[in-house]
mmCIF file of C-alpha atoms and ligand atoms in Angstrom:
data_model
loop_
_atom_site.group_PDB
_atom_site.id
_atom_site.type_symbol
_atom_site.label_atom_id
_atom_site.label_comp_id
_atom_site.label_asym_id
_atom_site.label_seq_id
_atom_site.Cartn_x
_atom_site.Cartn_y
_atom_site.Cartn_z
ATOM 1 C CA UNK A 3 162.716 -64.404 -33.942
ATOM 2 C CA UNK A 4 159.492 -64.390 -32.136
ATOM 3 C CA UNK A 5 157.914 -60.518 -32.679
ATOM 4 C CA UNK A 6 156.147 -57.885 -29.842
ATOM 5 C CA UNK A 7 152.953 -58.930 -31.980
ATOM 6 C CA UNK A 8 153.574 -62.961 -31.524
ATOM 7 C CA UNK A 9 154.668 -62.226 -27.732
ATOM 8 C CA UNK A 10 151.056 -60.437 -27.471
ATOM 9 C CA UNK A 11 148.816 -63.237 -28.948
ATOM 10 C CA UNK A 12 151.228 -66.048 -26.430
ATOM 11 C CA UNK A 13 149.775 -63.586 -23.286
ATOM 12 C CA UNK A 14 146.548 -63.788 -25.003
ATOM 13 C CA UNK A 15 146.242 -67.413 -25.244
ATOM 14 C CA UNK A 16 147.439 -67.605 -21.188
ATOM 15 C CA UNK A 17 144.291 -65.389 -20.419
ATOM 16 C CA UNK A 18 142.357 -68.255 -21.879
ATOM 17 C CA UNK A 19 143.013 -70.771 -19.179
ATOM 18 C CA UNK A 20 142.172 -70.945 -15.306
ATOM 19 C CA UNK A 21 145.327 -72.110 -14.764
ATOM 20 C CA UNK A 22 148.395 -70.111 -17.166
ATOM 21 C CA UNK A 23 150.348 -73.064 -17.656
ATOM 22 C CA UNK A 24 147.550 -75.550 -19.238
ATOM 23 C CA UNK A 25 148.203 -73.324 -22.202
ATOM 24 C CA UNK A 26 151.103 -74.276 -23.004
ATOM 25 C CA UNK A 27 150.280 -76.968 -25.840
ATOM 26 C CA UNK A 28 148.429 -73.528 -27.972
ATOM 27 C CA UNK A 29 151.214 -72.031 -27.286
ATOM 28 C CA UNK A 30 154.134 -73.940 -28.848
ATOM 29 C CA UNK A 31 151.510 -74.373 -31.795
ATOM 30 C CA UNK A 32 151.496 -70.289 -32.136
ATOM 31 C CA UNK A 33 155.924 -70.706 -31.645
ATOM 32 C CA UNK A 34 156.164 -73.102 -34.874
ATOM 33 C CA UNK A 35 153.468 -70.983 -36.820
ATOM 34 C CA UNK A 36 156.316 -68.474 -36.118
ATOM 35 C CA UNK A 37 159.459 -69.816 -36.173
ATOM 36 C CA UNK A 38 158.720 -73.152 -38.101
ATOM 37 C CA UNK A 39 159.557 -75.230 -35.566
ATOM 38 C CA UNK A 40 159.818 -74.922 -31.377
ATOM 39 C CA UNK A 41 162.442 -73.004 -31.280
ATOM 40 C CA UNK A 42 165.112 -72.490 -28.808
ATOM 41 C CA UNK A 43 163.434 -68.528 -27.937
ATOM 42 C CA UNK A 44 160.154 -70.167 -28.440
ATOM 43 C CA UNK A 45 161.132 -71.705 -25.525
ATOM 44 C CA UNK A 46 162.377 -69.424 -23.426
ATOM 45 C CA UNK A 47 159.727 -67.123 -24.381
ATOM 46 C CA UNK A 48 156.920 -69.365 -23.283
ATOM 47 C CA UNK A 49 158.738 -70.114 -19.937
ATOM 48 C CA UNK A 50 158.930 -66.357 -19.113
ATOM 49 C CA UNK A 51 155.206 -65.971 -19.440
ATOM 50 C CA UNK A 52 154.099 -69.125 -17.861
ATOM 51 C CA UNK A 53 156.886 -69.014 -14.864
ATOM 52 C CA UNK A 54 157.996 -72.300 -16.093
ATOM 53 C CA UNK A 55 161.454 -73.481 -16.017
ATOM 54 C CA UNK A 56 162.981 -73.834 -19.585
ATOM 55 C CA UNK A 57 163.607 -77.459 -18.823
ATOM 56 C CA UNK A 58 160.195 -77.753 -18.511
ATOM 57 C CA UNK A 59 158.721 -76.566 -21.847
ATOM 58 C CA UNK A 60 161.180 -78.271 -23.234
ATOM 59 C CA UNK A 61 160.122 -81.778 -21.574
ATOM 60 C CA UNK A 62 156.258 -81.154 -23.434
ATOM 61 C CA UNK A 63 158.126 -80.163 -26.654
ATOM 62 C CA UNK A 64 159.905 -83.096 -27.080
ATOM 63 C CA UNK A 65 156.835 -85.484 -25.211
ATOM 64 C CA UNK A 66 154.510 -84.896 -28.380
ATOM 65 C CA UNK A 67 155.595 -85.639 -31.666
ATOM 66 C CA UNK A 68 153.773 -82.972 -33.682
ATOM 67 C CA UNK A 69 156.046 -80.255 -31.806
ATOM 68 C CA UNK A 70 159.035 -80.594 -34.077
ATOM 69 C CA UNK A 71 162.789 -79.218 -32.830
ATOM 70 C CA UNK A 72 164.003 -78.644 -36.455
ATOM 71 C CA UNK A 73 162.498 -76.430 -38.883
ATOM 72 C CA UNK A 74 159.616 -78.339 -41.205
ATOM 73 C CA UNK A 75 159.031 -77.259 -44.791
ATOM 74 C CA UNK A 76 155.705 -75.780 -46.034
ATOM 75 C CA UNK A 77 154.002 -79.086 -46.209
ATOM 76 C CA UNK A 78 154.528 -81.495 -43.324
ATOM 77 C CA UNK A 79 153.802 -85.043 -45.373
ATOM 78 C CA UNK A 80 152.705 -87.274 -42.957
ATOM 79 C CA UNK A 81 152.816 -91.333 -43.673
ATOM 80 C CA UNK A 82 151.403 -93.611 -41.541
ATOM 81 C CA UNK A 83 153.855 -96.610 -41.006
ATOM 82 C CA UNK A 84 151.694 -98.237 -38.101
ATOM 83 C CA UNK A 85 150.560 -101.888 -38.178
ATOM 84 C CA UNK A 86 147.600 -101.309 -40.028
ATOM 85 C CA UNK A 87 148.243 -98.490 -42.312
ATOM 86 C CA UNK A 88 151.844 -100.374 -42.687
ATOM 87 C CA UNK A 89 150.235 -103.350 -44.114
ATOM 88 C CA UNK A 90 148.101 -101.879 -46.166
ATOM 89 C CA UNK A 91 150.563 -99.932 -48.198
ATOM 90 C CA UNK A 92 152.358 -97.251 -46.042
ATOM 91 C CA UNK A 93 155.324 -98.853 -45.957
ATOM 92 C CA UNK A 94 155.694 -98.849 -49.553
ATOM 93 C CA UNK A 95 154.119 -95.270 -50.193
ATOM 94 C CA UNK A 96 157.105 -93.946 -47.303
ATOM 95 C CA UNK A 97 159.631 -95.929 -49.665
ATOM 96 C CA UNK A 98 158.260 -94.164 -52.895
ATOM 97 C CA UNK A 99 158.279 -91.231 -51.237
ATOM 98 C CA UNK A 100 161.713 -91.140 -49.891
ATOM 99 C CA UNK A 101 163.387 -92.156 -53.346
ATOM 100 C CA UNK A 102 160.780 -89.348 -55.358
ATOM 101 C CA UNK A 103 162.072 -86.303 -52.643
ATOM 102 C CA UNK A 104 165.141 -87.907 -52.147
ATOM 103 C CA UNK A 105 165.059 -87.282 -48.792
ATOM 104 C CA UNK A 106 164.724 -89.427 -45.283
ATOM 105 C CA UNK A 107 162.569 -89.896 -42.745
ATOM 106 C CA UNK A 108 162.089 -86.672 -40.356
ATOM 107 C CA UNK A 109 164.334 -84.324 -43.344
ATOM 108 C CA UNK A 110 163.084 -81.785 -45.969
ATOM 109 C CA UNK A 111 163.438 -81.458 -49.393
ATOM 110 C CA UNK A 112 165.926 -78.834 -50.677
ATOM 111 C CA UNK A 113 163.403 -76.395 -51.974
ATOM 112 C CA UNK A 114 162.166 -76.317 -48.290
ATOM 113 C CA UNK A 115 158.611 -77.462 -49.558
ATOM 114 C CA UNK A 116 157.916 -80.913 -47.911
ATOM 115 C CA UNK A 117 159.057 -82.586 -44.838
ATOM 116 C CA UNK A 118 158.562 -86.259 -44.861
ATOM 117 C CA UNK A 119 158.081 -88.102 -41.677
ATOM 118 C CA UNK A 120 156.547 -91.551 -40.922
ATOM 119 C CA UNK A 121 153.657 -90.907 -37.990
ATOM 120 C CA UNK A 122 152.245 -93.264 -36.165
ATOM 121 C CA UNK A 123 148.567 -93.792 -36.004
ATOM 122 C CA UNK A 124 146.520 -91.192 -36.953
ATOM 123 C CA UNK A 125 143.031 -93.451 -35.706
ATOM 124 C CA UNK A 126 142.225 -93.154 -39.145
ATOM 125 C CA UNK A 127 142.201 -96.788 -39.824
ATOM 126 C CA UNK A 128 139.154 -97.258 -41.312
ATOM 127 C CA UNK A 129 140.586 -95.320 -44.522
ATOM 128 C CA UNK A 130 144.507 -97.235 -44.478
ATOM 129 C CA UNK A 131 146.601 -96.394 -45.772
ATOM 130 C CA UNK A 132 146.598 -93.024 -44.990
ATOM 131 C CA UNK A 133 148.580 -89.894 -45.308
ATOM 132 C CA UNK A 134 148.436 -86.412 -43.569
ATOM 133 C CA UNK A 135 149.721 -82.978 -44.821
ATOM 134 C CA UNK A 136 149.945 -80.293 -42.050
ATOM 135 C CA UNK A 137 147.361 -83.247 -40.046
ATOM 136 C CA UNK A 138 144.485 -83.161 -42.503
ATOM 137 C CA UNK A 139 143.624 -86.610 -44.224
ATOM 138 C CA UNK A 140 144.203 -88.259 -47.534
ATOM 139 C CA UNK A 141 142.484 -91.648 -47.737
ATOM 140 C CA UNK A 142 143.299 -95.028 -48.934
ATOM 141 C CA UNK A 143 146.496 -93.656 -50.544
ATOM 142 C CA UNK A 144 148.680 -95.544 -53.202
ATOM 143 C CA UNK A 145 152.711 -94.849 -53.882
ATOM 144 C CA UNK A 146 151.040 -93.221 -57.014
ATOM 145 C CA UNK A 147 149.083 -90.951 -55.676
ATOM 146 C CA UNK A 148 151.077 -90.015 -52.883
ATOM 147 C CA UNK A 149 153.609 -89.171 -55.718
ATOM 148 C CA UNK A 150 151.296 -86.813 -57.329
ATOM 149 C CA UNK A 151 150.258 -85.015 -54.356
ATOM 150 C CA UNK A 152 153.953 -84.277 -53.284
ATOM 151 C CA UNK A 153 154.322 -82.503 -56.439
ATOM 152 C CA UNK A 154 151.397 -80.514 -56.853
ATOM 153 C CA UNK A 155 152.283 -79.553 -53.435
ATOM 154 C CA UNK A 156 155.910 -78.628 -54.653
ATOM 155 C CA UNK A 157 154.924 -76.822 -57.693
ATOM 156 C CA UNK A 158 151.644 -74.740 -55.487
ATOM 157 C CA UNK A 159 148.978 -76.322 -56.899
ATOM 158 C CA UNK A 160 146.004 -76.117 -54.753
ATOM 159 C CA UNK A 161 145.245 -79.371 -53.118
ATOM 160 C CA UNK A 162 141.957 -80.402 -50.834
ATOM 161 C CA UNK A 163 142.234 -82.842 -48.253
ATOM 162 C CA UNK A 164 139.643 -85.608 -48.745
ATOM 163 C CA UNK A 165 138.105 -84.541 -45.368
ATOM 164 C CA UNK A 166 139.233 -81.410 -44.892
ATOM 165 C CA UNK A 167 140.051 -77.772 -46.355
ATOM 166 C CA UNK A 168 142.306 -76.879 -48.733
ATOM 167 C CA UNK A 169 145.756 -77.462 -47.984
ATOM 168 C CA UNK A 170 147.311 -74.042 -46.637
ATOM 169 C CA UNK A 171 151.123 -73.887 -45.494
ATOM 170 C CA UNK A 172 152.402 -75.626 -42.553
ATOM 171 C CA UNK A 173 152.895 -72.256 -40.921
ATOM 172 C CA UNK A 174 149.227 -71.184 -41.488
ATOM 173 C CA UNK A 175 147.916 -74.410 -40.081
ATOM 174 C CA UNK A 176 149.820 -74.259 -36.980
ATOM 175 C CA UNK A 177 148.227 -70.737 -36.415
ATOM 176 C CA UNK A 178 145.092 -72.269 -36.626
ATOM 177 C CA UNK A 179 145.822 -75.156 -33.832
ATOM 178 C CA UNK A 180 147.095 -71.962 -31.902
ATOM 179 C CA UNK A 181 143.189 -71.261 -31.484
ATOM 180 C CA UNK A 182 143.451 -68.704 -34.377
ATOM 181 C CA UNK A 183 140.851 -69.405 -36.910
ATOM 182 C CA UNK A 184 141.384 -69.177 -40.157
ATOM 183 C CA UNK A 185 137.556 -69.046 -41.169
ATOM 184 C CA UNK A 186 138.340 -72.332 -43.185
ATOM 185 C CA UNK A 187 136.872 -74.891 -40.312
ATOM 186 C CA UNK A 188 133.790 -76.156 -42.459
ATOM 187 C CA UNK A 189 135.213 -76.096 -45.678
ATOM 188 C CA UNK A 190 135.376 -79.738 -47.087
ATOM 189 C CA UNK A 191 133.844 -83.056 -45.867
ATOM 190 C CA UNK A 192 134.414 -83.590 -42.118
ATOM 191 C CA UNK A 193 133.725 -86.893 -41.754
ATOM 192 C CA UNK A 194 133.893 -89.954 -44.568
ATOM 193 C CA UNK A 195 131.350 -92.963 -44.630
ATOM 194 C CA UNK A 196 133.312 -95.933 -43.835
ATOM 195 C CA UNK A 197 133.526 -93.941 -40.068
ATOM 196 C CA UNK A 198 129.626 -93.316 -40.081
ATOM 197 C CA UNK A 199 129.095 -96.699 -40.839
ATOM 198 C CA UNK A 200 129.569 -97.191 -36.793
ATOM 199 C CA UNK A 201 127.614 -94.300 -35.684
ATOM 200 C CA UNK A 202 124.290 -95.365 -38.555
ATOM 201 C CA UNK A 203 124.608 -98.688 -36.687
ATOM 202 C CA UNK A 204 124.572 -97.547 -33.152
ATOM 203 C CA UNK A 205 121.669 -95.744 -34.094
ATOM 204 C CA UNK A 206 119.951 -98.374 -36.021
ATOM 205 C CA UNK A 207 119.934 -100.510 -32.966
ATOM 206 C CA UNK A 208 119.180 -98.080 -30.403
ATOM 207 C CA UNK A 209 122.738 -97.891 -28.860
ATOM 208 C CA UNK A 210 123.137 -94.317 -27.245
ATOM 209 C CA UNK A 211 126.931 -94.566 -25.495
ATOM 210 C CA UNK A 212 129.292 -97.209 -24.911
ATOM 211 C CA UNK A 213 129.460 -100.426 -25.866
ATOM 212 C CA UNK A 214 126.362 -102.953 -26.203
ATOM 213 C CA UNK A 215 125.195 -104.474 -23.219
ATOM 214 C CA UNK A 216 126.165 -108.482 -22.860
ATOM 215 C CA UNK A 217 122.740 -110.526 -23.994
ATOM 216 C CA UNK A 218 121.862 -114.147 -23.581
ATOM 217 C CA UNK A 219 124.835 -116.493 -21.796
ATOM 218 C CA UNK A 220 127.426 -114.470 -23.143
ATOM 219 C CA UNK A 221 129.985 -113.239 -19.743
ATOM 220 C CA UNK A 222 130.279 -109.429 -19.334
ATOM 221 C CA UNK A 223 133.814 -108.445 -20.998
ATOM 222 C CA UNK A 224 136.307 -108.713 -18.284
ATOM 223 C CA UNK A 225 134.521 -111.507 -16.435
ATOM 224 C CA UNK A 226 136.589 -114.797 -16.043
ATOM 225 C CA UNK A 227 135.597 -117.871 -18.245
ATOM 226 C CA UNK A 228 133.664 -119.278 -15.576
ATOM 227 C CA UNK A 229 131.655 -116.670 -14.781
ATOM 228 C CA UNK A 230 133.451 -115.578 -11.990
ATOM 229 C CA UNK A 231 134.304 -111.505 -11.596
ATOM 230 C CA UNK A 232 137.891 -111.608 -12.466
ATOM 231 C CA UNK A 233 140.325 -109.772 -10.165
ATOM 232 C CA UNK A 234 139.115 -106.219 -10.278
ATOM 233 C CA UNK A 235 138.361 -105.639 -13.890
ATOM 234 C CA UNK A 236 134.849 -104.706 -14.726
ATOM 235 C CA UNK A 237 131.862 -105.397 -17.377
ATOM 236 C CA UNK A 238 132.810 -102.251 -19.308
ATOM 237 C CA UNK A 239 135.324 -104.514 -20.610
ATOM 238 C CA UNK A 240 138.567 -104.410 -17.839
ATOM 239 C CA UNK A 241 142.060 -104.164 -19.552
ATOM 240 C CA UNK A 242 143.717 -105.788 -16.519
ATOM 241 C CA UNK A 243 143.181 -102.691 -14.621
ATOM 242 C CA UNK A 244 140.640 -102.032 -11.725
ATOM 243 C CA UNK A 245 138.588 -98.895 -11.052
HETATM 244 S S1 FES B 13 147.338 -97.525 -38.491
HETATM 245 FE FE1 FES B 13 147.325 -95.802 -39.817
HETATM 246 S S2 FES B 13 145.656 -94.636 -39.134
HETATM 247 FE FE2 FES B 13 145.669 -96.317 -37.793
#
């Protein structure tokens, strides 16, 4: 049930915005911090104070994966199944992980400790396979170690992501992507190397934004093979579409 005290900090987060409704997304964070999950008077709640039809909260709550319509555990365990992470390993670290819960994809254990859910990617790639617990990052995971990280989260031992805090509960973190700080933002290593590896070379050779400019013969990206401008698409490297 949401409470007065919830109802009070959705109105607060509306005050936030020029326009009421942009704050919706906060808001169905603050509803699962609540209720677990976006919940059917989550809903109805957030449509009241936005003047939104129910119909359409519900259309953003089911749009974006990380709003979840069933109840998630105190650890949402995250596997990345995409191409890369897939290939890597994730497919085999979901497998172990399914048969060690002994539960399926999207379902919680029965202690109500860990959802399990295969994600898609997390543009983390640079550190596949990876694995997220309430969206913070463990790194170049194994089926081994993705064993031993569901149970210390099972049995409450404290656990740090490897660029991130410590690993509070599901509830807690959704409070926090609510625009409710938890004090906890620095804690841990924000960023790893193999992503400042880019960023060292950029520097190195003097590249302040985008990408490199074309040198020698080599064609802007999106220009034809014969040099000619192909049909709208531009040197910042034209995906089919023009500006
Ligand atoms: S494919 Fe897993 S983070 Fe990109």
């Amino acid at each position: 049930m949401i409470s007065d005290k919830t109802k009070g900090e959705l109105r607060e987060i509306t005050a936030r915005y020029p326009e009421s409704r942009s704050a919706l997304l906060p808001m169905l964070h603050l509803v699962q911090s609540e209720e677990g999950y976006v919940s059917p008077e989550g809903i109805e709640v957030c449509a009241e104070l936005l003047d939104l039809t129910a119909a359409e909260v519900a259309a953003v709550a089911t749009f974006y994966t990380m709003y979840k319509r069933r109840p998630v555990g105190d650890y949402h365990v995250g596997v990345c199944t995409n191409t890369l992470c897939a290939v890597m390993g994730g497919d085999a670290i979901f497998g172990t992980l399914k048969e060690h819960l002994g539960v399926g994809n999207d379902e919680t254990t029965e202690d109500g400790k860990v959802t399990l859910e295969h994600v898609e990617c997390n543009a983390a790639c640079d550190y596949a396979p990876v694995v997220m617990v309430n969206w913070e990052f463990f790194d170049n995971m194994t089926p081994e170690r993705a064993r031993k990280l569901v149970d210390d989260l099972r049995a409450g031992n404290e656990v740090e992501a490897d660029r991130g805090a410590r690993i509070c509960t599901w509830r807690q973190a959704e409070r926090v992507l609510a625009g409710f700080p938890d004090g906890r933002a620095d804690e841990g290593p924000s960023a790893g190397e193999a992503s400042l590896a880019g960023l060292r070379l950029a520097a190195e050779r003097g590249w302040s934004s985008g990408a490199p400019k074309p040198t020698g013969d080599a064609p802007p990206r999106g220009d034809a093979p014969n040099g000619a401008a192909s049909n709208g698409a531009t040197s910042n490297g034209g995906g089919g579409k023009g500006q």
